[in-house]
Every structure is written in C-alpha cells, then in structure tokens.
Amino acid sequence: MTALDTTAVVTENAPRKRQRTVRIRGRRAGFWVYGALVVVLIGSVFPFYWSFLIGSGDASTINDPNMSWWPAGNFLDNAAAVVSDPAVNFWRALWNSIYSSALIAASVVAFSTLAGWAFAKLRFRGSGPLLVFVVATMAVPMQLGVVPLYILFADLGWTGSIGAIIVPALVTAFGVFWMTQYLRQAVPDELIEAARVDGASSFRTFLTVGVVAARPAAAMLGLFTFVTAWNNFFWPFIVLDRQNPTLPVALSLLQSNYFVDYSIVLAGVLLSTIPLLILFVFTGKQLVSGIMAGAVKG
Amino acid sequence: MTATETRSTASPTTPTPPKDRPVRVLSFSQRMSKWDLKFSPYLYISPFFILFAIVGLFPIFFTAVISFQDWDLVRNEGEFIGFDQYIWILNNPQFWTALRNTFSIFLLSSVPQLIAAIFIAALLDRNIRAKTFWRMSVLIPFVMAPVAVALIFSNMFGDNHGLVNNVLDNWFGITIPWHKDPFWSHVAIATMVNFRWTGYNTLILLAAMQAIPRDYYEAATVDGAGAFRQFFSITVPSLKATLIFVIITSTIGGLQIFDEPRMYDNTGAGGPAQQWLTITLFLYNIGWREWNFGRAAALAWILFLIILVIGLINLLVTRTLVRDEGGRSPKPLKKGRAS
C-alpha cells in the first residue's frame, strides 16, 4: 500500500470529461447524510489534530490520562527542537524532499507523454506487445529490485546521495499507461492527418497537437507522482543515511531519538506534513477528479 | 495515416494530384517523411524503455541471479549455491510468522476498508451540497506519508498511556495490549492503512457508481423499492467489476506492507516476538541488518511469486463472477424492471 503504482487504476475505456448529468433523484439529501459525512470528516482530520495536540504538549502531559482537548502552548518550542536537532537534519530533509519529488514528477510526466503519444497515436511494429509488457510490469513489486539496485549504487558510490532515489523513479509504467489511455481518446486521428498533410514533421505534430492535448492528464500525473515520491519510504530508508535524509527518513530518525517524548516526534510529523497539506489545499480538486477519472467504468 | 504516404508532403501549396498507380520515384523530402513515420515512434518510446531497462528490468533479473548465490559484500560477488537460500527461508519459522502476519494485516485492512468505502461512496453519490468539499475531505489522509500516519497511530495505540486505551479504560474499564498481542497489533497497523486508503478507494467506487444508469433507480422507485433495497439490489451488484479491480490492486499493495510495521515501535524489528513482522520488513532485516543479500533476493522472489499466485486466483475468480459488464449492460436485474 505504498506506491501509487501498486494502486494504479486500470481504465478499460479512457478517462473522459464527465458531463454533468441531471440527477434524477432530485430530492435533496436528508440530515442523516450530512451527519454521516461529518463523522467521516472528523475521522479524516482527527489524527492531524491529535498530532497537533500532543505536539503542543511536553513530555509530562503526553502520558496524562486526563489531558485537555485544548492544545497547550508548546508547539513552537517542540518544532524548534525538531528543526534544530543535528541528528535529524530537518531543513536538509525538507529541501531534499522538495527537489527530488519535483524532479521525479517532471521526468515521469515528460517521458510518459512521449511514450504515451507513440503508443496511442503512432503505428509501429511491436507496439501492441510492448504496451502489454508495460502494463505487466505494473504488478512487479519494488522489493524485487532493491538488492541489485543497492549493489549497483554502492558500486557507483551513490549510497547516501539523493541521486540514488531519483534515478530509479525517473520513469514509471503507470505513467506511460495513463498517458496512452488519455491521449487515445483526447486526440482525433484527423488532427494528426491534417498536421501531416500540412507538412509538419512527426515531432512537430507531437509538440503542437500531442503536448497541448495532454496538458490536463499531465497535470494530474505530475501531482500523483509528486505525492507518491514525497511519501515514499522503503527505498530511501535503505539507501539514504542520517546526514542526507528525505522527510520520511528524517521522521524515522526522530522516532528513534525521541521515542520517550512523543511531543517532539508528533510536532515533527505535523511539520513534515504541512507542505503537502498546502499543496492539497490548492490541488485537492484535481487529485479528486484524477482518481475518479482513472476509475474503472464497468 | 498511411494513405498519404504517396502524396507529396513537401509543399502544401502544390499538392500532387492523386495517381492511379503508386509513385516510383520519391523526392528526398518524401523519403524523409516516410522514414520519419517508420522510425520516429521508436525514438518516442526509447527514453522510457532505456531507463526502465536499467532501473527496472536489470535489477529483476539480477535478483534472480543473486538469489542462487552466497553474496559476499566485501568482494562484491557471489558464489553459486543452488536453491540453498530458498530452502533456508522456507525452513525459517520467522518467514511463516511473517507470512501469517502479512495476510492477517492485509485482511484486516481490506475487508472493513472496502465495506466502509462503499458506504461512504453511496453517501457522496446522493444529492448533496458542496460535493467537491466532501470529496476532498475523504482524500485528506492520502497526502499524509504512511510513516507519519504510523507515528501518530502508534502513539494513539500505546499500551499504557495511549489515547485508545485511556478511552476504553474510562468507558469500559478495559485496556487492550496493542503491542504485546499479535492480533491486536495487526488491528492497530490495519487501522493506519485504512485511515490512509479508505478515501482513495471511496472515490474510485464513487466514479463507478456515477456510471450506473439513473433510470434503474427510477424504475426501482416506481416499483416501490426503498433506498436500502435500491442500494443492495442495484448499486452493489453494479460495482462488482470495480470492486474486484480494487481488491486486486489492494492485494498487490497490501502484501508489500513495510512502512507501518517498521514504525510501529522504535526498534523497527517487527516486535520482540515477531508479532507484527511482515514479509518486506523481514526482507529488510535479512538484507540490511544481517547483510545477507542472497537470502534477501530469494525472499524477494518468493514474495513476487506469492503476489503472482494471488493475482491469478483473483483473475480466475473475476472471470467466473463477472459475466456481464457490471451494471452497464441493459440486462434485466434480479428483480424485473418496470417496462
């Protein structure tokens, strides 16, 4: 349940813009529906609040069975303890997470758009079997490659460097499949014919027709890839060290250093989640429609 | 796409009139464009395949090679020893414990999760205000890293002073050994997985629900079926295909669980008596605590084979269960539709 690849949603017919259907069941939902949704909402945000509550206490309050549901005022002190701890390297981890996730997302989008365009719209020998091969690799777990990858990067002297987590993530089979499905239905063949008759080269057609059409799907793919890369733990935990961690690795260091004082640990948890929460505020809508667009329809 | 090959693409202003027979002599630009059509697709897919060969394919095959070796980290080479590593793993009681734990956590984190996801999706499928807001609200947990989720929940599920036990103690006067007891530790870890993934699967099921033709519901309403009857007689059967798909993907993901059990206590070894040791956590311990790469590689292949077998079983079950297109085909439902 870690990587997005493992929960990739296979579409039988490509995602398409859903028309707003006029609802036949026009009756407005009753109060009990909203009541149930509020319960779900509380369930979703409660762990965030709990980490804030604990994170603003101190070592003496976290074990108190009668602790207040109102946060005490120590959050900033605890946060300062987290970011100033030399063993955790918080700022470095934050920067590593930001730039590695951004690079991975950009690279996955670029290569997936290129390959997806070829699979969806160009005819070439072997395209069918090759696409089947791409889909088949989505079922291969990360665990199957970690030992040789580690040996390889140790040979290159890359263990401990962020390059070691960027390179294996530069391309994903899921991305290629996603872009192929989208472009297949987003670009009519006549448009490509027209471009060819007008004398555009294959690559120019890709730039002027393909890339423009792929934009919405590319935004969603980039977003997914970014979130997945940001949260990834297994491989970074293996290959990185405490001098140069990403945020999840830094959190594991924090836990082993402060397991007696959860107020520091949970303050760090909240700090490391804030960047993605900000991202979610701005792009949550796209994430939702991306997941729904990729869903199986029958 | 190919019909235009014999036509000049050089200058759009003077197109050559189509001829009865194919042109024999091609101009340079025509030849270029033919070449362009034929070979450029391979250029588009090559970056993906080259990179994938290095970081995807090569490691998979090399894992197979290493799994038959006794790998020496100092000399950085292995010595062929046949199936010994596999035999060692299959004879190791920790492997069977890990297998049991992995399946136990998987079941505890997928069955309740799917049931919850169907019901929440049904709520979101109703005619509610602020649709986008509610949909986003179920997805909030998805942006939190599994490591972060695990840290918060392992605090809540503390044996002595955790929130859950405090509440249980105050209300019912009982406490549960969340870390000591294997089953309860699986429940705690499964809760973390459920927290993060329920909303994601809810949205997938919601999309499938919205594809159900609305006149089914109309007909059912005319026939006097209530909301619950409609839910169980129309909604759930129509979701079959999507459900099976979600089950397959969560199987592939669930059997690889690592982050949550790794962070469930501060040592990260899977518990003092392997209460919550999972297969991937066991693989990590063998490979990067004991530094035995041959055994780790063999375990990786065993895990992959397990996933393949479960996937195939899933596929066979799917074939027998889903005969129609899950609610999209205009076949009559179990109860005759009003015509």
XYZ file of C-alpha atoms in Angstrom:
637
model
C 0.000 0.000 0.000
C 2.862 2.323 -0.527
C 3.415 3.299 -4.083
C 0.816 4.638 -6.376
C 1.899 2.168 -8.993
C 0.505 -0.618 -6.927
C -2.864 1.008 -6.746
C -2.902 2.234 -10.259
C -6.359 2.255 -11.611
C -6.723 0.442 -14.870
C -9.154 2.000 -17.229
C -10.995 -0.082 -19.711
C -12.103 2.964 -21.529
C -10.011 6.037 -21.191
C -10.824 8.769 -18.699
C -13.081 11.342 -20.238
C -14.647 14.525 -19.106
C -17.839 13.504 -17.425
C -20.832 15.515 -18.444
C -22.800 16.926 -15.591
C -25.755 14.622 -15.534
C -29.038 15.977 -14.403
C -29.779 14.000 -11.293
C -32.980 12.076 -11.453
C -33.027 11.506 -7.752
C -33.523 15.194 -7.314
C -34.530 15.047 -3.704
C -32.015 16.850 -1.559
C -30.132 14.601 0.793
C -31.509 14.405 4.302
C -29.792 15.450 7.503
C -28.600 11.967 8.321
C -26.428 12.000 5.178
C -24.707 15.179 6.279
C -24.405 13.800 9.791
C -22.636 10.699 8.479
C -20.375 12.815 6.251
C -19.412 14.993 9.202
C -18.407 11.835 11.109
C -16.227 10.810 8.140
C -14.697 14.288 8.016
C -13.876 14.170 11.733
C -12.267 10.768 11.193
C -10.157 12.219 8.382
C -8.831 15.214 10.269
C -8.718 13.851 13.814
C -5.210 12.312 13.566
C -3.926 15.671 12.320
C -5.499 17.405 15.301
C -4.189 14.737 17.647
C -0.637 15.248 16.439
C -1.059 18.986 16.998
C -2.487 18.373 20.467
C 0.373 16.094 21.516
C 2.907 18.187 19.634
C 1.978 21.253 21.636
C 2.387 19.499 24.962
C 5.552 18.281 26.628
C 6.910 15.032 27.993
C 4.858 15.376 31.169
C 1.462 15.908 29.535
C 1.517 13.153 26.915
C 1.078 10.394 29.464
C -1.647 12.162 31.376
C -4.895 10.199 31.015
C -6.886 13.343 31.831
C -5.160 15.611 29.382
C -7.024 18.579 27.964
C -8.536 18.551 24.490
C -7.266 22.059 24.077
C -3.643 22.392 22.886
C -1.064 23.668 25.331
C 1.314 26.332 24.058
C 4.493 24.363 23.410
C 4.131 23.629 19.719
C 6.679 26.208 18.564
C 9.190 25.077 21.162
C 8.810 21.474 20.069
C 9.024 22.457 16.411
C 12.210 24.384 17.176
C 13.608 21.297 18.905
C 12.857 19.254 15.783
C 14.422 21.619 13.255
C 17.483 22.346 15.374
C 18.344 18.713 16.066
C 21.572 17.948 14.192
C 20.805 14.226 14.171
C 17.585 14.739 12.225
C 18.693 17.329 9.662
C 15.166 18.641 9.162
C 15.813 21.537 6.771
C 18.045 19.412 4.633
C 15.393 16.692 4.550
C 12.730 19.223 3.558
C 14.831 20.549 0.702
C 15.752 17.008 -0.423
C 12.093 16.004 -0.438
C 11.007 19.075 -2.398
C 13.569 18.927 -5.156
C 13.676 15.144 -5.564
C 9.867 14.895 -5.764
C 9.695 17.792 -8.229
C 12.405 16.319 -10.453
C 10.820 12.876 -10.394
C 7.385 14.300 -11.228
C 8.753 16.377 -14.133
C 10.707 13.463 -15.550
C 7.844 10.965 -15.262
C 5.471 13.395 -16.981
C 7.892 14.138 -19.830
C 8.849 10.542 -20.628
C 5.308 9.249 -20.128
C 3.912 11.845 -22.523
C 6.475 10.916 -25.165
C 5.901 7.179 -24.873
C 2.150 7.538 -24.395
C 1.897 9.575 -27.581
C 3.686 6.873 -29.563
C 1.552 4.069 -28.123
C -1.706 5.953 -28.546
C -1.308 7.627 -31.899
C 1.598 6.264 -33.927
C 1.770 2.985 -35.775
C 4.881 0.944 -35.392
C 5.821 -2.698 -35.361
C 5.509 -4.270 -31.936
C 3.515 -1.502 -30.315
C 0.855 -3.902 -29.034
C 3.187 -6.379 -27.300
C 5.337 -3.554 -25.926
C 2.314 -1.900 -24.326
C 1.217 -5.212 -22.815
C 4.730 -5.508 -21.421
C 4.490 -2.043 -19.850
C 1.190 -2.924 -18.173
C 2.575 -6.256 -16.952
C 5.461 -4.527 -15.178
C 2.996 -2.573 -13.028
C 2.427 -5.722 -10.975
C 6.135 -6.095 -10.167
C 6.844 -5.055 -6.579
C 9.669 -2.658 -5.710
C 11.087 -5.354 -3.407
C 12.136 -7.399 -6.421
C 14.736 -4.847 -7.458
C 16.142 -3.382 -4.257
C 19.043 -5.773 -3.675
C 20.738 -5.323 -7.081
C 19.891 -1.608 -7.099
C 21.637 -1.247 -3.768
C 24.670 -3.164 -5.047
C 24.697 -1.012 -8.178
C 24.551 2.287 -6.290
C 27.076 1.115 -3.719
C 29.399 0.322 -6.649
C 28.899 3.809 -8.051
C 29.439 5.323 -4.614
C 25.949 6.828 -4.726
C 24.573 5.424 -1.480
C 23.575 8.319 0.720
C 23.040 10.667 -2.204
C 19.655 11.881 -3.382
C 20.539 10.748 -6.898
C 20.070 7.189 -5.690
C 16.376 7.821 -5.030
C 15.782 9.999 -8.110
C 17.208 7.729 -10.822
C 15.087 4.603 -10.139
C 11.953 6.772 -10.141
C 12.588 8.684 -13.387
C 10.118 6.570 -15.349
C 7.045 4.612 -14.295
C 5.000 2.083 -16.217
C 1.873 3.535 -14.667
C 2.647 6.941 -16.172
C 3.061 5.540 -19.687
C -0.160 3.570 -19.390
C -2.054 6.568 -18.021
C -0.903 8.905 -20.809
C -1.580 6.290 -23.507
C -5.147 5.857 -22.302
C -5.737 9.576 -22.134
C -4.211 10.536 -25.484
C -6.000 7.712 -27.263
C -9.337 9.430 -26.777
C -8.232 13.046 -26.411
C -6.737 13.478 -29.884
C -8.767 12.682 -33.000
C -6.749 10.994 -35.746
C -7.940 13.581 -38.281
C -5.967 16.235 -36.432
C -2.733 14.275 -36.907
C -3.593 13.614 -40.555
C -4.141 17.309 -41.064
C -0.830 18.177 -39.480
C 0.945 15.690 -41.730
C -0.741 16.941 -44.871
C 0.376 20.403 -43.860
C 3.916 19.118 -43.848
C 4.582 19.032 -40.133
C 7.200 16.537 -39.093
C 6.255 13.820 -36.658
C 7.935 15.587 -33.766
C 6.366 18.924 -34.587
C 2.966 17.254 -34.649
C 3.721 15.844 -31.215
C 4.619 19.276 -29.868
C 1.738 21.197 -31.382
C -1.017 18.573 -31.094
C 0.070 15.970 -28.543
C 1.598 18.071 -25.801
C -1.232 20.592 -25.873
C -3.870 17.875 -25.678
C -2.009 16.032 -22.911
C -1.901 19.008 -20.543
C -4.770 18.088 -18.177
C -3.650 14.462 -17.857
C -0.047 15.594 -17.428
C -1.024 17.867 -14.537
C -2.781 15.003 -12.753
C 0.055 12.563 -13.392
C 2.579 15.102 -12.123
C 0.568 15.663 -8.975
C 0.197 11.940 -8.240
C 3.844 11.260 -8.886
C 4.891 14.144 -6.649
C 2.769 12.953 -3.713
C 3.926 9.356 -4.153
C 7.588 10.329 -4.342
C 7.227 12.607 -1.315
C 5.733 9.846 0.813
C 7.993 7.059 -0.409
C 9.901 5.347 2.394
C 11.124 1.819 1.687
C 13.868 2.537 -0.855
C 15.011 5.907 0.590
C 15.213 4.280 4.015
C 17.515 1.613 2.597
C 19.804 3.784 0.550
C 19.977 7.129 2.396
C 21.743 7.882 5.669
C 21.189 10.290 8.523
C 23.387 13.016 7.014
C 21.190 13.388 3.960
C 17.631 12.148 4.529
C 14.262 12.838 2.960
C 11.422 13.818 5.296
C 10.038 10.288 5.930
C 13.575 9.062 6.682
C 14.092 12.046 8.981
C 10.878 11.112 10.796
C 12.203 7.611 11.419
C 15.373 9.154 12.886
C 13.240 11.424 15.039
C 11.346 8.418 16.349
C 14.451 6.501 17.335
C 15.871 9.593 19.063
C 12.788 10.756 20.980
C 10.620 7.703 21.485
C 10.152 8.693 25.117
C 8.967 12.192 24.218
C 6.208 11.929 21.670
C 5.508 15.659 21.814
C 8.690 16.240 19.795
C 8.003 13.338 17.415
C 4.451 14.405 16.607
C 5.451 18.055 16.239
C 7.903 16.814 13.605
C 5.204 14.705 11.967
C 2.966 17.743 11.623
C 5.806 19.920 10.337
C 6.657 17.378 7.660
C 3.012 17.111 6.574
C 2.363 20.871 6.278
C 3.939 21.229 2.785
C 1.683 18.533 1.343
C -1.357 19.952 3.142
C -0.672 23.294 1.463
C -0.342 21.511 -1.870
C -3.619 19.717 -1.187
C -5.471 22.965 -0.496
C -4.563 24.189 -3.976
C -4.740 20.952 -5.942
C -7.090 18.677 -3.987
C -9.815 19.223 -6.549
C -7.571 17.952 -9.358
C -6.455 14.996 -7.250
C -10.076 14.031 -6.677
C -11.010 14.278 -10.342
C -7.818 12.463 -11.307
C -8.657 9.483 -9.113
C -12.235 9.475 -10.343
C -11.233 9.784 -13.993
C -8.968 6.791 -13.690
C -11.651 4.606 -12.201
C -12.979 1.540 -13.924
C -16.229 2.196 -15.629
C -17.947 -1.150 -15.885
C -2.423 7.722 -41.559
C -0.621 5.764 -44.229
C -2.750 6.705 -47.201
C -0.914 9.967 -47.604
C 2.492 8.363 -47.933
C 2.499 8.554 -51.693
C 1.499 12.174 -51.691
C 3.983 14.999 -51.553
C 4.260 16.473 -48.154
C 6.934 18.900 -49.145
C 4.899 21.905 -50.111
C 1.334 22.190 -49.001
C 0.612 24.784 -51.714
C 1.144 22.447 -54.659
C -0.218 19.055 -53.778
C 0.367 16.435 -56.433
C -2.891 15.086 -57.761
C -3.528 11.530 -56.664
C -2.452 8.996 -59.282
C -3.836 5.613 -60.228
C -0.604 3.802 -59.576
C 1.889 4.350 -56.770
C 4.707 6.733 -57.404
C 8.028 5.019 -58.051
C 10.443 7.849 -57.658
C 10.208 9.640 -54.380
C 11.627 13.041 -53.723
C 14.082 13.453 -50.872
C 11.530 15.064 -48.603
C 9.067 12.282 -49.256
C 11.675 9.735 -48.356
C 12.415 11.695 -45.207
C 8.791 11.721 -44.209
C 8.463 8.003 -44.846
C 11.475 7.420 -42.686
C 10.014 9.785 -40.095
C 6.792 7.776 -39.978
C 8.541 4.468 -39.721
C 11.244 5.056 -37.171
C 10.355 8.080 -35.078
C 7.892 6.139 -32.848
C 10.830 4.171 -31.509
C 12.549 7.406 -30.582
C 9.495 8.429 -28.543
C 9.385 5.244 -26.512
C 13.143 4.751 -26.221
C 13.765 7.048 -23.217
C 11.249 5.103 -21.177
C 12.489 1.693 -22.242
C 16.187 2.507 -21.857
C 15.725 3.922 -18.356
C 13.374 1.122 -17.426
C 15.833 -1.499 -18.622
C 18.486 -0.072 -16.286
C 16.453 0.561 -13.139
C 13.609 -1.942 -13.650
C 14.474 -4.949 -15.762
C 18.136 -5.403 -14.933
C 17.543 -5.478 -11.149
C 14.748 -8.037 -11.522
C 16.934 -10.480 -13.436
C 19.931 -9.777 -11.271
C 17.815 -10.502 -8.174
C 17.143 -13.938 -9.620
C 20.871 -14.483 -10.131
C 21.793 -13.334 -6.619
C 19.097 -15.494 -5.055
C 21.028 -18.590 -6.167
C 24.271 -17.259 -4.709
C 26.001 -16.709 -1.443
C 26.712 -13.000 -1.924
C 29.934 -11.636 -0.471
C 29.658 -7.919 0.277
C 33.360 -7.366 0.663
C 34.437 -8.898 -2.638
C 31.128 -7.751 -4.186
C 30.496 -11.030 -5.945
C 28.577 -14.200 -5.284
C 29.226 -17.913 -5.267
C 26.641 -20.252 -6.801
C 24.928 -22.432 -4.208
C 21.719 -23.504 -5.939
C 18.465 -23.406 -4.004
C 20.051 -23.167 -0.556
C 18.804 -19.633 0.134
C 15.237 -20.599 -0.744
C 15.476 -23.667 1.463
C 16.823 -21.550 4.319
C 13.894 -19.158 4.068
C 11.227 -21.825 3.765
C 12.692 -23.592 6.793
C 12.793 -20.415 8.853
C 9.850 -20.147 11.271
C 10.147 -16.330 11.104
C 9.198 -16.474 7.431
C 5.963 -18.310 8.211
C 5.202 -15.895 11.027
C 5.804 -13.003 8.653
C 3.581 -14.609 6.023
C 0.804 -15.110 8.566
C 1.126 -11.518 9.830
C 1.147 -10.090 6.312
C -2.051 -11.883 5.348
C -3.691 -11.110 8.664
C -2.920 -7.378 8.361
C -3.998 -7.469 4.725
C -7.399 -8.978 5.518
C -7.967 -6.634 8.466
C -7.098 -3.661 6.306
C -9.011 -4.557 3.159
C -12.346 -6.076 4.169
C -13.515 -3.337 6.573
C -11.986 -0.723 4.291
C -13.972 -1.840 1.244
C -17.230 -2.001 3.187
C -16.615 1.484 4.575
C -15.624 2.786 1.137
C -18.837 1.507 -0.475
C -20.999 3.168 2.163
C -19.135 6.484 2.098
C -19.277 6.450 -1.703
C -23.032 5.875 -1.502
C -23.309 8.914 0.767
C -21.285 11.032 -1.657
C -23.393 9.756 -4.549
C -26.507 11.299 -3.045
C -27.715 14.714 -3.967
C -25.616 16.741 -1.546
C -24.436 20.335 -1.428
C -20.736 21.194 -1.627
C -19.844 17.972 -3.450
C -16.226 18.913 -4.069
C -15.680 19.826 -0.430
C -16.916 16.450 0.830
C -14.950 14.557 -1.800
C -11.789 16.407 -0.844
C -12.451 15.735 2.826
C -12.223 11.958 2.372
C -8.953 12.337 0.485
C -7.085 14.413 3.107
C -5.483 11.343 4.744
C -3.990 10.346 1.406
C -1.482 13.224 1.431
C -0.032 12.198 4.772
C 3.012 9.948 4.441
C 2.467 6.388 5.744
C 5.415 6.977 8.061
C 3.670 9.999 9.585
C 0.369 8.122 9.891
C 2.185 5.255 11.590
C 3.815 7.561 14.143
C 0.515 9.221 15.086
C -1.359 5.945 15.400
C 1.370 4.102 17.260
C 1.120 6.909 19.815
C -2.672 6.526 19.990
C -2.339 2.756 20.348
C 0.173 2.957 23.182
C -0.241 0.052 25.598
C -0.011 2.093 28.796
C -0.981 5.672 28.089
C -2.319 5.645 24.563
C -5.471 7.565 23.696
C -7.394 4.442 22.697
C -6.656 2.582 25.912
C -7.391 5.680 28.013
C -10.809 5.999 26.405
C -11.520 2.272 26.714
C -10.409 2.375 30.352
C -12.634 5.363 31.158
C -15.711 3.974 29.426
C -15.498 0.217 29.834
C -12.705 -0.333 32.312
C -10.674 -2.463 29.903
C -7.341 -1.983 28.185
C -6.023 -3.846 25.152
C -2.379 -4.965 24.674
C -1.935 -3.223 21.319
C 1.757 -4.054 21.088
C 2.114 -7.277 23.021
C -0.615 -9.291 21.339
C -0.131 -10.258 17.665
C -3.793 -9.923 16.687
C -4.292 -6.517 18.298
C -1.047 -5.214 16.799
C -2.408 -6.264 13.399
C -5.621 -4.385 14.126
C -3.638 -1.244 15.008
C -1.489 -1.449 11.859
C -4.519 -2.211 9.697
C -6.182 0.904 11.133
C -3.300 3.010 9.802
C -3.712 1.500 6.346
C -7.473 2.005 6.471
C -7.102 5.614 7.557
C -4.919 6.433 4.586
C -6.602 4.413 1.820
C -10.333 4.335 2.515
C -10.926 7.752 0.960
C -8.927 6.882 -2.142
C -10.958 3.741 -2.793
C -14.141 5.614 -1.955
C -13.522 7.960 -4.866
C -12.869 5.078 -7.264
C -16.126 3.414 -6.222
C -17.946 6.754 -6.420
C -16.858 7.154 -10.043
C -18.203 3.674 -10.784
C -21.471 4.492 -9.016
C -21.981 7.556 -11.132
C -21.735 5.410 -14.243
C -24.798 3.411 -13.184
C -27.696 4.457 -15.419
C -30.089 6.573 -13.410
C -33.194 5.036 -14.944
C -32.504 1.851 -12.989
C -33.151 3.820 -9.840
C -36.138 5.485 -11.401
C -37.653 2.135 -12.295
C -36.936 0.830 -8.813
C -38.588 3.861 -7.254
C -41.645 3.323 -9.426
C -41.691 -0.290 -8.249
C -41.663 0.963 -4.691
C -38.169 -0.075 -3.648
C -36.747 1.959 -0.777
C -33.275 3.495 -0.559
C -31.734 0.452 1.143
C -33.323 -2.006 -1.260
C -32.028 0.081 -4.160
C -28.577 0.144 -2.644
C -28.343 -3.623 -2.245
C -30.190 -4.590 -5.424
C -28.789 -2.047 -7.873
C -25.715 -0.234 -6.555
C -23.740 -3.124 -5.064
C -24.229 -5.582 -7.980
C -23.251 -2.876 -10.464
C -19.986 -2.255 -8.636
C -18.777 -5.837 -8.960
C -16.177 -5.205 -11.660
C -14.758 -2.154 -9.922
C -14.727 -3.906 -6.577
C -12.761 -6.826 -7.932
C -10.344 -4.421 -9.517
C -9.866 -2.546 -6.242
C -9.357 -5.875 -4.469
C -6.616 -6.892 -6.911
C -4.746 -3.596 -6.621
C -5.001 -3.524 -2.852
C -3.737 -7.111 -2.773
C -0.638 -6.194 -4.739
C -0.049 -3.227 -2.452
C -1.129 -4.838 0.795
C 1.197 -7.818 0.564
C 4.153 -5.410 0.301
C 3.397 -3.530 3.529
C 6.518 -2.149 5.179
C 6.249 1.462 6.400
C 3.599 0.998 9.077
C 5.030 -2.107 10.800
C 8.536 -0.607 10.578
C 7.394 2.487 12.507
C 5.088 0.746 14.971
C 7.781 0.754 17.655
C 11.134 2.493 17.988
C 13.279 -0.558 17.234
C 11.528 -1.358 13.950
C 12.279 -5.073 14.065
C 8.653 -6.216 13.967
C 8.150 -6.715 17.691
C 10.115 -8.618 20.337
C 8.378 -11.876 19.387
C 7.749 -11.003 15.716
C 4.136 -10.067 16.486
C 3.960 -7.687 13.530
C 6.879 -8.792 11.390
C 5.771 -8.630 7.738
C 7.453 -10.150 4.668
C 9.000 -6.910 3.443
C 10.135 -5.997 6.951
C 11.708 -9.462 7.209
C 13.401 -8.827 3.851
C 14.818 -5.557 5.155
C 16.085 -7.222 8.334
C 17.795 -10.002 6.369
C 19.278 -7.676 3.777
C 20.268 -4.575 5.721
C 20.607 -5.721 9.310
C 22.195 -9.114 8.739
C 23.633 -8.030 5.378
C 22.762 -11.278 3.663
C 21.840 -10.299 0.117
C 21.438 -13.829 -1.212
C 18.682 -14.607 1.272
C 17.032 -11.216 0.769
C 16.957 -11.764 -3.006
C 15.430 -15.211 -2.574
C 12.768 -13.768 -0.271
C 12.024 -11.041 -2.818
C 11.333 -13.695 -5.450
C 9.175 -15.694 -3.048
C 7.151 -12.539 -2.336
C 6.763 -11.893 -6.054
C 5.558 -15.450 -6.670
C 3.025 -15.122 -3.838
C 1.721 -11.904 -5.391
C 1.505 -13.571 -8.811
C -0.380 -16.575 -7.448
C -2.849 -14.400 -5.537
C -3.244 -12.216 -8.615
C -4.022 -15.229 -10.794
C -6.544 -16.556 -8.271
C -8.133 -13.108 -8.275
C -8.308 -13.164 -12.069
C -9.942 -16.595 -12.169
C -12.470 -15.542 -9.548
C -13.121 -12.387 -11.549
C -13.808 -14.362 -14.714
C -16.355 -16.558 -13.035
C -18.033 -13.805 -11.043
C -18.286 -11.011 -13.560
C -20.117 -12.267 -16.573
C -21.791 -9.067 -17.594
C -20.362 -5.602 -17.734
C -21.282 -4.750 -14.181
C -24.409 -2.693 -14.479
C -23.672 -1.163 -17.825
C -25.338 -3.764 -19.938
C -29.073 -3.381 -20.318
C -29.723 -6.853 -18.950
C -32.676 -7.170 -16.626
C -31.753 -7.002 -12.978
C -32.616 -9.628 -10.432
C -36.000 -8.126 -9.993
C -37.847 -7.388 -13.211
C -37.678 -3.784 -14.226
C -40.869 -1.919 -14.836
C -41.377 -1.743 -18.548
